[in-house]
Tab-separated table of C-alpha atoms in Angstrom:
chain	number	residue	atom	x	y	z
A	16	MET	CA	-53.565	-12.850	-8.904
A	17	VAL	CA	-54.944	-9.351	-9.700
A	18	ILE	CA	-51.654	-7.012	-10.128
A	19	SER	CA	-52.315	-3.315	-9.279
A	20	THR	CA	-51.252	-0.677	-12.040
A	21	GLY	CA	-51.015	2.954	-12.042
A	22	ILE	CA	-48.753	5.832	-11.708
A	23	SER	CA	-45.090	5.948	-9.620
A	24	ALA	CA	-44.622	9.524	-10.383
A	25	MET	CA	-45.963	12.269	-12.235
A	26	SER	CA	-43.706	15.642	-13.179
A	27	PHE	CA	-44.924	18.918	-15.434
A	28	PHE	CA	-42.848	21.420	-17.060
A	29	THR	CA	-44.334	24.794	-18.688
A	30	PRO	CA	-42.663	27.283	-20.430
A	31	HIS	CA	-40.868	30.253	-18.386
A	32	ARG	CA	-42.876	33.196	-20.123
A	33	TYR	CA	-46.666	33.986	-20.002
A	34	ILE	CA	-49.207	36.839	-20.728
A	35	SER	CA	-51.260	37.939	-17.938
A	36	LEU	CA	-55.014	37.753	-19.018
A	37	ASP	CA	-55.147	41.214	-17.412
A	38	THR	CA	-52.717	42.609	-20.157
A	39	LEU	CA	-54.701	40.903	-22.903
A	40	ALA	CA	-58.260	42.382	-21.589
A	41	GLN	CA	-56.594	45.639	-21.503
A	42	HIS	CA	-55.292	45.716	-24.898
A	43	HIS	CA	-58.806	44.527	-26.315
A	44	GLY	CA	-60.212	47.176	-23.896
A	45	ILE	CA	-62.543	44.461	-21.917
A	46	ASP	CA	-63.335	44.134	-18.144
A	47	PRO	CA	-60.470	41.804	-16.982
A	48	ALA	CA	-63.303	40.078	-14.771
A	49	LYS	CA	-64.345	38.440	-18.296
A	50	PHE	CA	-61.202	36.462	-18.051
A	51	SER	CA	-60.742	36.043	-14.073
A	52	ARG	CA	-64.077	35.020	-13.386
A	53	GLY	CA	-66.056	34.487	-16.607
A	54	ILE	CA	-63.447	31.700	-17.780
A	55	GLY	CA	-61.411	30.994	-14.557
A	56	GLN	CA	-58.191	32.020	-16.055
A	57	GLU	CA	-55.129	34.382	-14.689
A	58	LYS	CA	-52.174	33.633	-17.275
A	59	ILE	CA	-51.177	31.935	-20.535
A	60	ALA	CA	-48.480	30.363	-20.600
A	61	MET	CA	-46.139	31.137	-24.299
A	62	PRO	CA	-43.431	28.793	-25.556
A	63	GLY	CA	-40.595	30.713	-26.808
A	64	HIS	CA	-39.340	30.108	-30.324
A	65	ASP	CA	-37.184	27.444	-29.576
A	66	GLU	CA	-39.458	25.534	-27.291
A	67	ASP	CA	-42.082	23.040	-28.724
A	68	VAL	CA	-43.996	19.773	-27.528
A	69	VAL	CA	-40.786	17.428	-27.948
A	70	THR	CA	-38.814	20.077	-25.385
A	71	LEU	CA	-41.723	20.784	-23.297
A	72	ALA	CA	-42.031	16.822	-22.706
A	73	ALA	CA	-38.075	16.328	-22.315
A	74	GLU	CA	-38.397	19.077	-19.185
A	75	ALA	CA	-41.149	17.040	-17.816
A	76	ALA	CA	-39.940	13.741	-18.071
A	77	LYS	CA	-36.236	14.645	-16.876
A	78	PRO	CA	-36.972	14.390	-12.912
A	79	ILE	CA	-38.673	11.179	-13.376
A	80	ILE	CA	-35.516	9.529	-14.952
A	81	ASP	CA	-33.316	11.119	-12.944
A	82	GLN	CA	-35.022	9.957	-9.649
A	83	PHE	CA	-36.503	6.198	-10.928
A	84	GLY	CA	-33.756	5.419	-13.656
A	85	ALA	CA	-34.530	3.833	-17.119
A	86	ASP	CA	-34.789	0.559	-16.053
A	87	GLY	CA	-37.674	-1.567	-17.110
A	88	ILE	CA	-38.958	1.170	-19.340
A	89	ASP	CA	-39.987	-0.622	-22.654
A	90	THR	CA	-42.449	1.778	-23.760
A	91	ILE	CA	-42.784	5.499	-24.355
A	92	LEU	CA	-46.234	6.892	-25.356
A	93	PHE	CA	-46.504	10.383	-26.547
A	94	ALA	CA	-49.985	11.703	-26.641
A	95	THR	CA	-50.415	15.213	-28.258
A	96	GLU	CA	-52.535	17.011	-30.734
A	97	THR	CA	-49.565	19.633	-31.591
A	98	GLY	CA	-47.863	17.015	-33.449
A	99	ILE	CA	-44.464	18.352	-35.113
A	100	ASP	CA	-44.559	15.444	-38.028
A	101	GLN	CA	-47.092	13.538	-39.740
A	102	SER	CA	-44.903	10.497	-39.600
A	103	LYS	CA	-42.370	10.160	-36.997
A	104	SER	CA	-43.493	10.120	-33.241
A	105	ALA	CA	-42.250	12.768	-31.529
A	106	GLY	CA	-41.755	10.690	-28.451
A	107	ILE	CA	-38.409	9.565	-30.602
A	108	TYR	CA	-36.664	12.772	-30.048
A	109	VAL	CA	-37.545	12.635	-26.548
A	110	GLN	CA	-35.962	9.082	-26.388
A	111	ARG	CA	-32.496	10.244	-27.255
A	112	LEU	CA	-32.487	13.838	-25.217
A	113	LEU	CA	-33.108	11.754	-22.168
A	114	GLY	CA	-30.591	9.339	-23.134
A	115	LEU	CA	-33.022	6.109	-22.808
A	116	PRO	CA	-31.815	2.994	-24.448
A	117	SER	CA	-32.996	1.824	-27.761
A	118	ASN	CA	-34.597	-1.375	-26.816
A	119	LEU	CA	-38.519	0.041	-26.246
A	120	ARG	CA	-41.357	1.100	-28.606
A	121	ASN	CA	-42.427	4.324	-28.906
A	122	VAL	CA	-45.630	5.636	-30.539
A	123	GLU	CA	-47.288	8.735	-30.840
A	124	LEU	CA	-51.170	9.177	-30.032
A	125	LYS	CA	-53.535	11.361	-31.471
A	126	GLN	CA	-57.510	12.063	-30.639
A	127	ALA	CA	-57.447	16.041	-29.445
A	128	CYS	CA	-57.242	16.336	-25.479
A	129	TYR	CA	-58.165	13.009	-24.990
A	130	SER	CA	-55.057	10.593	-25.794
A	131	ALA	CA	-53.094	10.826	-22.599
A	132	THR	CA	-55.627	8.908	-21.169
A	133	ALA	CA	-55.851	6.349	-24.184
A	134	ALA	CA	-52.123	6.082	-23.207
A	135	LEU	CA	-52.475	5.574	-19.577
A	136	GLN	CA	-54.841	2.716	-20.088
A	137	MET	CA	-52.588	0.564	-22.578
A	138	ALA	CA	-49.700	1.530	-20.352
A	139	CYS	CA	-51.896	-0.093	-17.472
A	140	ALA	CA	-52.532	-2.741	-19.659
A	141	HIS	CA	-49.217	-3.327	-20.666
A	142	VAL	CA	-47.696	-3.644	-17.133
A	143	ALA	CA	-50.399	-6.029	-15.692
A	144	ARG	CA	-49.109	-8.330	-18.723
A	145	LYS	CA	-45.290	-7.558	-17.769
A	146	PRO	CA	-45.283	-6.684	-14.291
A	147	ASP	CA	-41.799	-6.017	-14.030
A	148	ARG	CA	-41.904	-3.667	-17.141
A	149	LYS	CA	-42.482	0.323	-17.123
A	150	VAL	CA	-44.288	2.961	-19.450
A	151	LEU	CA	-43.091	6.230	-19.873
A	152	VAL	CA	-46.665	8.488	-20.587
A	153	ILE	CA	-46.076	12.008	-22.032
A	154	ALA	CA	-48.799	14.432	-22.536
A	155	SER	CA	-47.261	17.562	-24.061
A	156	ASP	CA	-49.277	20.016	-25.928
A	157	ILE	CA	-49.491	23.894	-26.978
A	158	ALA	CA	-52.673	25.754	-27.596
A	159	ARG	CA	-52.803	28.281	-30.160
A	160	TYR	CA	-55.883	29.809	-31.326
A	161	ASP	CA	-56.023	32.944	-33.522
A	162	LEU	CA	-55.245	36.908	-32.406
A	163	ASP	CA	-58.258	38.375	-31.584
A	164	SER	CA	-60.085	35.277	-31.643
A	165	SER	CA	-62.804	34.082	-29.131
A	166	GLY	CA	-60.505	31.532	-28.181
A	167	GLU	CA	-57.539	33.578	-27.551
A	168	ALA	CA	-57.790	33.606	-23.930
A	169	THR	CA	-57.568	30.205	-24.003
A	170	GLN	CA	-54.557	29.152	-24.939
A	171	GLY	CA	-51.340	27.738	-22.815
A	172	ALA	CA	-48.768	25.219	-22.687
A	173	SER	CA	-47.049	22.473	-20.664
A	174	ALA	CA	-46.385	18.742	-20.416
A	175	VAL	CA	-46.853	16.095	-17.807
A	176	ALA	CA	-44.708	12.794	-17.758
A	177	MET	CA	-46.080	9.655	-15.571
A	178	LEU	CA	-43.886	6.799	-15.016
A	179	VAL	CA	-46.688	3.489	-14.890
A	180	THR	CA	-45.679	0.570	-13.321
A	181	ALA	CA	-47.070	-2.382	-11.495
A	182	ASN	CA	-47.871	-1.897	-7.598
A	183	PRO	CA	-47.423	1.802	-8.054
A	184	THR	CA	-46.611	4.407	-5.606
A	185	LEU	CA	-48.611	7.523	-6.242
A	186	LEU	CA	-51.848	6.594	-7.861
A	187	GLU	CA	-53.363	3.310	-8.611
A	188	ILE	CA	-55.598	3.154	-11.437
A	189	GLY	CA	-59.110	1.265	-11.255
A	190	THR	CA	-60.459	-0.882	-13.669
A	191	VAL	CA	-63.686	0.289	-14.614
A	192	SER	CA	-64.328	2.704	-17.268
A	193	GLY	CA	-67.051	5.146	-18.694
A	194	LEU	CA	-66.344	5.560	-22.367
A	195	PHE	CA	-68.451	7.754	-25.215
A	196	THR	CA	-67.749	8.558	-28.897
A	197	GLU	CA	-69.589	10.497	-31.317
A	198	ASP	CA	-68.759	12.165	-34.431
A	199	ILE	CA	-69.073	15.539	-34.049
A	200	MET	CA	-67.469	18.902	-35.289
A	201	ASP	CA	-67.078	20.937	-32.183
A	202	PHE	CA	-63.453	21.454	-32.894
A	203	TRP	CA	-61.011	20.745	-35.574
A	204	ARG	CA	-57.203	21.393	-37.331
A	205	PRO	CA	-57.142	20.445	-40.890
A	206	ASN	CA	-53.555	19.770	-42.013
A	207	HIS	CA	-53.069	23.227	-43.657
A	208	ARG	CA	-53.956	24.955	-40.341
A	209	ARG	CA	-51.319	26.407	-37.612
A	210	THR	CA	-54.933	26.904	-35.516
A	211	PRO	CA	-58.102	24.881	-34.967
A	212	LEU	CA	-61.627	25.933	-35.942
A	213	VAL	CA	-63.781	25.709	-33.101
A	214	ASP	CA	-67.494	25.456	-32.297
A	215	GLY	CA	-67.229	26.853	-28.897
A	216	LYS	CA	-70.511	26.723	-27.447
A	217	TYR	CA	-71.396	23.614	-29.364
A	218	SER	CA	-68.251	22.102	-27.969
A	219	ALA	CA	-69.030	23.261	-24.211
A	220	LEU	CA	-72.123	21.471	-24.514
A	221	ARG	CA	-70.753	18.370	-26.031
A	222	TYR	CA	-68.463	18.244	-23.377
A	223	LEU	CA	-70.790	17.912	-20.704
A	224	GLY	CA	-72.950	15.594	-22.952
A	225	ALA	CA	-70.215	13.328	-23.050
A	226	LEU	CA	-69.192	13.720	-19.253
A	227	VAL	CA	-72.981	12.427	-18.524
A	228	GLU	CA	-72.710	9.724	-21.408
A	229	SER	CA	-69.445	8.642	-19.974
A	230	TRP	CA	-70.753	8.799	-16.105
A	231	ARG	CA	-73.607	6.747	-17.128
A	232	ASP	CA	-71.540	4.080	-18.691
A	233	TYR	CA	-68.874	4.076	-15.692
A	234	GLN	CA	-72.092	3.302	-13.129
A	235	ALA	CA	-73.130	0.645	-16.109
A	236	ASN	CA	-69.894	-0.894	-15.607
A	237	GLY	CA	-70.230	-1.081	-11.489
A	238	GLY	CA	-67.940	2.006	-10.983
A	239	LEU	CA	-68.217	4.051	-7.738
A	240	PRO	CA	-71.057	6.071	-6.475
A	241	TYR	CA	-70.861	9.643	-6.544
A	242	ASP	CA	-70.116	9.878	-2.786
A	243	GLY	CA	-67.264	7.418	-3.013
A	244	PHE	CA	-64.913	10.148	-4.264
A	245	ALA	CA	-62.617	12.724	-2.605
A	246	GLN	CA	-61.993	14.968	-5.224
A	247	PHE	CA	-62.666	15.380	-8.917
A	248	CYS	CA	-60.760	16.108	-11.558
A	249	TYR	CA	-61.762	17.095	-15.209
A	250	HIS	CA	-60.425	18.365	-18.689
A	251	LEU	CA	-59.640	21.828	-18.359
A	252	PRO	CA	-59.866	23.919	-21.584
A	253	PHE	CA	-60.626	26.473	-19.045
A	254	SER	CA	-61.384	26.534	-15.243
A	255	ARG	CA	-64.655	27.827	-15.485
A	256	MET	CA	-65.425	24.486	-17.616
A	257	GLY	CA	-64.495	22.165	-14.612
A	258	GLU	CA	-66.823	24.014	-12.558
A	259	LYS	CA	-69.656	23.795	-14.930
A	260	ALA	CA	-68.838	19.897	-15.554
A	261	HIS	CA	-68.729	19.187	-11.642
A	262	LEU	CA	-72.103	20.852	-11.161
A	263	ARG	CA	-73.304	18.853	-14.244
A	264	LEU	CA	-71.814	15.709	-12.749
A	265	ALA	CA	-74.002	16.476	-9.245
A	266	LYS	CA	-76.958	16.999	-11.113
A	267	GLU	CA	-76.860	13.486	-12.821
A	268	ALA	CA	-75.734	11.759	-9.635
A	269	LYS	CA	-78.771	13.591	-8.087
A	270	ALA	CA	-76.358	14.691	-5.331
A	271	GLU	CA	-75.168	18.044	-3.697
A	272	ALA	CA	-72.218	19.680	-5.695
A	273	ASP	CA	-69.375	20.459	-3.283
A	274	MET	CA	-67.313	23.149	-5.573
A	275	GLN	CA	-64.067	22.260	-2.716
A	276	ALA	CA	-64.552	18.747	-4.296
A	277	ALA	CA	-63.021	20.166	-7.710
A	278	LEU	CA	-61.439	23.492	-7.078
A	279	PRO	CA	-57.769	22.271	-5.968
A	280	GLY	CA	-57.536	20.542	-9.246
A	281	MET	CA	-57.988	23.930	-11.153
A	282	ILE	CA	-54.888	25.938	-9.467
A	283	TYR	CA	-52.252	25.065	-11.798
A	284	ASN	CA	-54.245	25.458	-14.493
A	285	ARG	CA	-55.285	29.312	-13.932
A	286	GLN	CA	-51.674	29.876	-14.084
A	287	VAL	CA	-51.023	27.593	-17.158
A	288	GLY	CA	-53.878	28.143	-19.432
A	289	ASN	CA	-55.103	25.305	-21.532
A	290	SER	CA	-52.697	22.383	-22.343
A	291	TYR	CA	-55.056	19.744	-24.328
A	292	THR	CA	-53.894	16.377	-23.677
A	293	ALA	CA	-51.806	17.486	-20.334
A	294	SER	CA	-54.998	19.294	-18.967
A	295	MET	CA	-56.677	16.637	-16.901
A	296	TYR	CA	-53.508	15.233	-15.633
A	297	LEU	CA	-52.502	18.763	-14.642
A	298	ALA	CA	-55.328	18.889	-12.772
A	299	ILE	CA	-54.532	15.715	-11.001
A	300	LEU	CA	-51.017	17.229	-10.056
A	301	SER	CA	-52.914	20.446	-8.978
A	302	THR	CA	-54.962	18.313	-6.534
A	303	LEU	CA	-52.273	16.068	-5.006
A	304	GLU	CA	-49.850	18.938	-4.421
A	305	ASN	CA	-52.852	21.672	-3.459
A	306	SER	CA	-55.260	19.841	-1.497
A	307	GLU	CA	-55.525	20.733	2.399
A	308	SER	CA	-56.756	17.181	3.558
A	309	ASP	CA	-54.570	14.164	3.114
A	310	LEU	CA	-55.799	12.008	0.016
A	311	ALA	CA	-53.938	8.721	0.880
A	312	GLY	CA	-56.309	5.888	0.420
A	313	LYS	CA	-59.177	7.794	-1.375
A	314	SER	CA	-60.413	7.729	-4.652
A	315	LEU	CA	-60.397	10.330	-7.224
A	316	GLY	CA	-62.885	10.432	-10.208
A	317	LEU	CA	-61.257	11.675	-13.455
A	318	PHE	CA	-63.203	12.698	-16.317
A	319	SER	CA	-61.099	13.304	-19.811
A	320	TYR	CA	-62.608	15.091	-22.977
A	321	GLY	CA	-61.120	14.916	-26.296
A	322	SER	CA	-63.113	16.694	-29.019
A	323	GLY	CA	-64.445	15.482	-32.040
A	324	ALA	CA	-65.813	13.967	-29.520
A	325	THR	CA	-64.289	11.081	-26.930
A	326	GLY	CA	-64.931	11.207	-23.081
A	327	GLU	CA	-63.651	8.609	-20.395
A	328	PHE	CA	-64.752	8.485	-16.780
A	329	PHE	CA	-62.317	6.885	-14.480
A	330	ASP	CA	-61.328	6.473	-11.054
A	331	ALA	CA	-57.936	6.307	-9.510
A	332	LYS	CA	-56.976	5.431	-5.531
A	333	VAL	CA	-54.186	7.486	-3.634
A	334	VAL	CA	-51.966	5.497	-2.465
A	335	GLU	CA	-50.252	5.736	1.124
A	336	GLY	CA	-47.037	7.847	0.927
A	337	TYR	CA	-47.950	9.559	-2.129
A	338	GLN	CA	-46.267	13.038	-0.908
A	339	ASP	CA	-43.249	11.170	-0.746
A	340	HIS	CA	-43.201	10.877	-4.891
A	341	LEU	CA	-44.511	14.372	-5.817
A	342	PHE	CA	-42.087	17.096	-7.231
A	343	ALA	CA	-44.341	19.874	-5.608
A	344	PRO	CA	-41.137	22.223	-4.449
A	345	ARG	CA	-40.111	21.966	-8.461
A	346	HIS	CA	-43.517	22.755	-9.755
A	347	ARG	CA	-44.068	25.656	-7.613
A	348	LYS	CA	-40.581	26.840	-8.208
A	349	ILE	CA	-41.124	26.757	-11.861
A	350	LEU	CA	-44.258	28.824	-11.839
A	351	GLU	CA	-42.916	31.247	-9.070
A	352	ASP	CA	-39.914	31.838	-11.509
A	353	ARG	CA	-41.671	32.889	-14.313
A	354	THR	CA	-41.566	36.471	-16.570
A	355	ALA	CA	-44.580	38.281	-17.768
A	356	LEU	CA	-44.853	39.257	-21.547
A	357	SER	CA	-46.349	42.709	-22.618
A	358	TYR	CA	-48.527	42.196	-25.344
A	359	ASP	CA	-46.205	43.182	-28.106
A	360	GLU	CA	-43.804	40.472	-26.959
A	361	TYR	CA	-47.005	37.873	-27.019
A	362	VAL	CA	-47.653	38.319	-30.343
A	363	ALA	CA	-43.752	38.365	-31.387
A	364	LEU	CA	-44.040	34.668	-29.540
A	365	TRP	CA	-47.323	34.025	-31.121
A	366	HIS	CA	-45.819	34.436	-34.537
A	367	ALA	CA	-43.090	32.255	-33.584
A	368	ARG	CA	-40.892	30.736	-36.922
A	369	ASN	CA	-41.556	27.182	-37.507
A	370	GLY	CA	-39.853	26.644	-40.671
A	371	GLU	CA	-43.137	24.750	-42.842
A	372	ASP	CA	-41.704	26.598	-45.901
A	373	GLY	CA	-38.488	24.295	-46.170
A	374	THR	CA	-35.669	26.802	-45.231
A	375	ASP	CA	-33.590	26.604	-43.028
A	376	THR	CA	-34.787	27.946	-39.755
A	377	PRO	CA	-31.832	28.876	-36.831
A	378	MET	CA	-33.906	29.441	-33.440
A	379	PRO	CA	-33.193	32.095	-31.270
A	380	ASP	CA	-31.795	30.898	-27.822
A	381	GLU	CA	-34.796	31.787	-25.344
A	382	ALA	CA	-35.762	28.634	-23.685
A	383	LYS	CA	-34.138	28.530	-19.943
A	384	GLY	CA	-34.646	24.898	-19.442
A	385	ARG	CA	-31.970	21.901	-20.303
A	386	TYR	CA	-33.587	21.085	-24.058
A	387	ARG	CA	-34.100	23.227	-26.848
A	388	LEU	CA	-35.270	23.272	-30.558
A	389	ALA	CA	-31.483	24.658	-31.839
A	390	SER	CA	-33.023	24.925	-35.707
A	391	ILE	CA	-34.601	23.499	-38.360
A	392	ASP	CA	-32.172	22.292	-40.986
A	393	ASP	CA	-33.325	21.060	-44.378
A	394	ASN	CA	-36.533	19.815	-42.975
A	395	LYS	CA	-34.999	18.445	-39.897
A	396	ARG	CA	-35.879	19.393	-37.030
A	397	ILE	CA	-32.497	19.873	-34.575
A	398	TYR	CA	-32.781	19.040	-30.620
A	399	VAL	CA	-29.931	19.965	-28.246
A	400	ASP	CA	-28.928	19.408	-24.854
A	401	ARG	CA	-27.265	22.320	-23.443
A	402	THR	CA	-25.242	20.222	-20.941
A	403	ALA	CA	-23.899	17.736	-23.772
């Protein structure tokens, strides 16, 4: 008997402060339309000194644990390219903060912006083999580029948590995938650097190339036709990239591009900015929570891309009653309750202390959520739960 597997709950979190790209444009003396229309972005989420991928992840996952409990969870897969340790999985800190049991596996995955999709596919395979088990998949990232660089406007931060189960109540993940990997240097971050090295134009071209190759492989493996999808969700380093991807895919499929089939997935991204591994999954949430039509029983076309480079095209079917399993009011409140930064405040946060020199580093109390990085003591990261 074939067991359906997929996502029963999704939740996201983003920091409570942001810089408007109008403010950034004003500082640089350029037309704000370069950002609002040129790359399709409005705001950049900015984490505080005491926020990182662990605190964002814990905040994203907590509502899922509160609603569904921890019973059956035997695996945490933490996807990020903003690693905080070369050895220890960031998910282990999250496991403790959430009070999850010790009898589970906990692994961190990395491949640029793609690894959350690998985590999701691994999770589905695991629960197909053990239908009574559940997997907590977390994508958490902080996209940071050098000040005054070409990538500065495509920064951002968020985390998306997903509960993967058999007989899912939100999204049933399809069994067909289209895959493509090539060895290129379009975006990379050597160990000694805090920010990545990027060939932006080349990366955009290879993104589109990986989309086409993944789509062709998806079709060769028996995937749904282009007109079998109600909505499409793409990896979004910036929203305009998703628009370009949608046009390119329609051209490859010899179909007319309906941009309304992709725009709902870009709404949250415009407000949050790039979040690497979490980006496409934020697009899925944005689609489910902002589409004007009922998506129950319909299919989503999903394209995940990670520079370096790996792409995957796959599909998901929206489960009947999915609206009952969304945290839409919470997500809207998170976005509505944020505070705008001045340019000087933004620069101060960009230069957040990180304790890399090994000295003890207490962190100013800035986070508004439940969890925070209190300090780095003797090279050990000390996370606290404000309610404990």
